[in-house]
Amino acid sequence: MPVVSMTVNGNPVRAEVDVRTLLVQFLRETLRLTGTHVGCDTSQCGACVVHVNGVAVKSCTMLAVQAEGAEVLTIEGVARGDALHPMQEAFRQNHGLQCGYCTPGMIMTALDIVRRKGHELDDRTIREELEGNLCRCTGYHNIVKSIAAGARAMAGDDPARQQAAE
Amino acid sequence: MYDFTYHRASGLRQATNLLAKHEDAKPIAGGQSLLPMMKFRLASPSNLVDLNAVEGLNGIELTSRALVIGAMARHAEVHVSPQVQQGIPALAALAGMIGDPAVRHRGTLGGSLANNDPTADYPAAALALGATIVTTKRKIPADEFFAGLFETVLEPDELITKVSFPLPKKAAYQKFRNPASRYAIVGVFVAKRPAEVRVAVTGAGASGAFRVPAFEEALQKRFHPKSLEGLSVPAEGLASDIHASAEYRAHLIGVMARRAVAAANG
């Protein structure tokens, strides 16, 4: 079986994997980082979004072996100790979740939106950008509010921490 | 998915050698179509040759006559590239309409053309712009590249290295999206080139993207939406499924073509 090594949330990891292992399976089953979810397994829903080398990807549609040498950031890597990341805090404050299943993917996508579009995000931009993330509790209204608030909060947050999140 | 042997190619020659050596080997670029097909067991390559570490397949270059884009350029890169936005803004816009942001971070130009999904966007752009697909073996005009559903003239050990898009005078792409999958139910790319007008349609053809000579002739006389009034595409030969009947797709081709011409005229 091939051996794959990568950096996940700042920690170097190395493991032997079946070549068919998807990145999301590797994160959840090998590394036991179960914050990243599997919703549809067909790149529609976005519950599995993580960052690979700084950009959001659907980890159900990438092989673990393809992440060789990559920097991977999952939802477990965005908080600083016990302090939630401003985007996580914004979801909490704005009731941006109901069942929570889509939330890790929503937050990882939200951070990617901020990276590309900046801190002042209008509703239309956020809704358009969320086209690859589904919420089946139909909680989009508060998710959009959360992302706008989180993006603004990140502007005021300390740069070192933003860097860690990005 | 079925088991396979994985190879991370570091150079083009190594990649094409691996593809030539192993029967049923397949290259993987962004993997946004191939991996889902492998999960469904619709594709079962014996060997997978990963192109992501191959050098020389990236880069976007704008010359006075053409826009040349590396095969591994991601849709997200093409969408925001200043060269593409300056050279062929319609192509930058098209790239931003593919899939969703996360898919666009992985999916590539070369992969999309080689896969030739009948609802993919890039085949329409390649046909309408009169692109040349440059491979490890030859240069193939877009008109000769596509060969039916999910088929191209590429040989098993032939890889796209870059695509050259001659600069049009005007161009625009209009896409009628399936609201769930975001794929084109009908997409129409129109290009006014120095010597001709081209109209290419994706999403509608039962055997992939195609050009519409009747529309092209009418627009050649006058590049205006009014030139297309009264013209239509026959429903025969168009795809018909739960999302749209062939008749509806035929109607949409006219609508999208007129909108595309209007958009190209600004």
XYZ file of N, CA, C and O in Angstrom, chain A residues 87 90-91 94-97 102 106-107 110 113-114 119-131 133 135 138-152:
172
model
N -15.082 33.408 12.625
C -16.139 32.893 11.762
C -16.996 31.877 12.519
O -18.222 31.870 12.400
N -19.145 33.802 14.838
C -20.257 34.459 14.122
C -21.395 33.467 13.858
O -22.567 33.827 13.954
N -21.068 32.240 13.542
C -22.113 31.226 13.349
C -22.866 30.985 14.660
O -24.076 30.804 14.672
N -25.078 34.147 15.435
C -26.178 34.407 14.504
C -27.080 33.187 14.275
O -27.883 33.184 13.359
N -26.919 32.200 15.095
C -27.697 30.958 14.929
C -27.559 30.475 13.480
O -28.541 30.219 12.794
N -26.291 30.333 13.040
C -26.032 29.941 11.652
C -26.097 28.440 11.435
O -25.573 27.955 10.440
N -26.693 27.736 12.352
C -26.809 26.290 12.171
C -28.033 25.789 12.918
O -28.473 26.389 13.885
N -23.862 20.512 8.121
C -23.195 21.220 7.010
C -22.200 22.253 7.501
O -21.438 22.812 6.718
N -19.505 24.700 5.652
C -19.915 26.099 5.473
C -18.808 27.032 5.967
O -18.473 28.031 5.313
N -18.229 26.707 7.109
C -17.203 27.591 7.693
C -15.922 27.555 6.851
O -15.318 28.601 6.578
N -16.657 29.566 3.917
C -16.734 30.983 4.292
C -15.336 31.593 4.379
O -15.097 32.711 3.902
N -14.128 32.260 0.990
C -14.787 33.433 0.390
C -14.076 34.705 0.863
O -13.772 35.598 0.066
N -13.784 34.756 2.168
C -13.108 35.946 2.709
C -11.731 36.113 2.062
O -11.323 37.222 1.686
N -13.523 41.381 3.194
C -14.270 41.374 4.454
C -15.657 41.990 4.358
O -16.470 41.828 5.258
N -15.911 42.749 3.290
C -17.240 43.349 3.151
C -18.000 42.555 2.098
O -17.801 42.727 0.895
N -18.870 41.675 2.549
C -19.549 40.772 1.625
C -21.046 41.062 1.627
O -21.673 41.085 2.688
N -21.611 41.294 0.423
C -23.064 41.478 0.396
C -23.756 40.113 0.275
O -23.134 39.109 -0.045
N -25.058 40.125 0.559
C -25.816 38.863 0.595
C -25.737 38.118 -0.725
O -25.618 36.901 -0.765
N -25.817 38.859 -1.809
C -25.846 38.216 -3.114
C -24.544 37.457 -3.382
O -24.551 36.333 -3.869
N -23.437 38.113 -3.049
C -22.133 37.464 -3.226
C -22.065 36.192 -2.394
O -21.662 35.140 -2.871
N -22.470 36.293 -1.141
C -22.378 35.121 -0.257
C -23.252 33.991 -0.787
O -22.824 32.839 -0.869
N -24.477 34.315 -1.199
C -25.384 33.255 -1.691
C -24.835 32.609 -2.957
O -24.900 31.400 -3.130
N -24.283 33.433 -3.838
C -23.691 32.890 -5.065
C -22.509 31.978 -4.734
O -22.368 30.892 -5.288
N -21.681 32.428 -3.801
C -20.491 31.666 -3.427
C -20.822 30.359 -2.711
O -20.016 29.449 -2.666
N -22.017 30.286 -2.132
C -22.411 29.076 -1.397
C -23.070 28.044 -2.298
O -23.681 27.093 -1.816
N -22.920 28.229 -3.619
C -23.642 27.312 -4.515
C -23.205 25.856 -4.351
O -23.953 24.952 -4.675
N -22.486 24.435 -1.386
C -22.706 23.998 -0.004
C -24.201 23.931 0.281
O -24.896 24.944 0.205
N -27.489 23.138 2.772
C -27.988 23.013 4.131
C -29.396 22.458 4.025
O -30.244 23.088 3.395
N -32.595 24.104 5.688
C -32.966 25.367 5.045
C -32.582 26.567 5.902
O -33.312 27.533 6.023
N -31.422 26.493 6.490
C -30.996 27.589 7.346
C -30.155 28.632 6.637
O -29.375 29.320 7.277
N -30.295 28.777 5.337
C -29.392 29.682 4.599
C -29.419 31.115 5.110
O -28.406 31.792 5.132
N -30.595 31.586 5.506
C -30.698 32.998 5.893
C -29.691 33.342 6.988
O -28.930 34.301 6.867
N -29.683 32.531 8.018
C -28.757 32.819 9.125
C -27.315 32.464 8.787
O -26.387 33.042 9.356
N -27.135 31.525 7.871
C -25.770 31.207 7.445
C -25.175 32.418 6.718
O -24.025 32.810 6.960
N -25.982 33.023 5.856
C -25.515 34.209 5.119
C -25.187 35.334 6.096
O -24.137 35.990 5.994
N -26.079 35.537 7.071
C -25.828 36.562 8.101
C -24.531 36.267 8.856
O -23.721 37.166 9.129
N -24.338 35.003 9.199
C -23.137 34.602 9.958
C -21.865 34.892 9.171
O -20.884 35.395 9.728
N -21.900 34.557 7.882
C -20.688 34.737 7.071
C -20.361 36.221 6.911
O -19.195 36.625 7.034
N -21.387 37.044 6.709
C -21.144 38.488 6.594
C -20.533 39.016 7.894
O -19.556 39.781 7.880
N -21.103 38.586 9.023
C -20.609 39.059 10.328
C -19.199 38.519 10.600
O -18.328 39.252 11.081
N -18.998 37.237 10.271
C -17.686 36.624 10.506
C -16.608 37.291 9.672
O -15.484 37.515 10.143
N -16.945 37.615 8.429
C -15.975 38.263 7.539
C -15.567 39.616 8.110
O -14.378 39.959 8.122
N -16.562 40.359 8.599
C -16.245 41.668 9.188
C -15.401 41.507 10.451
O -14.442 42.241 10.667
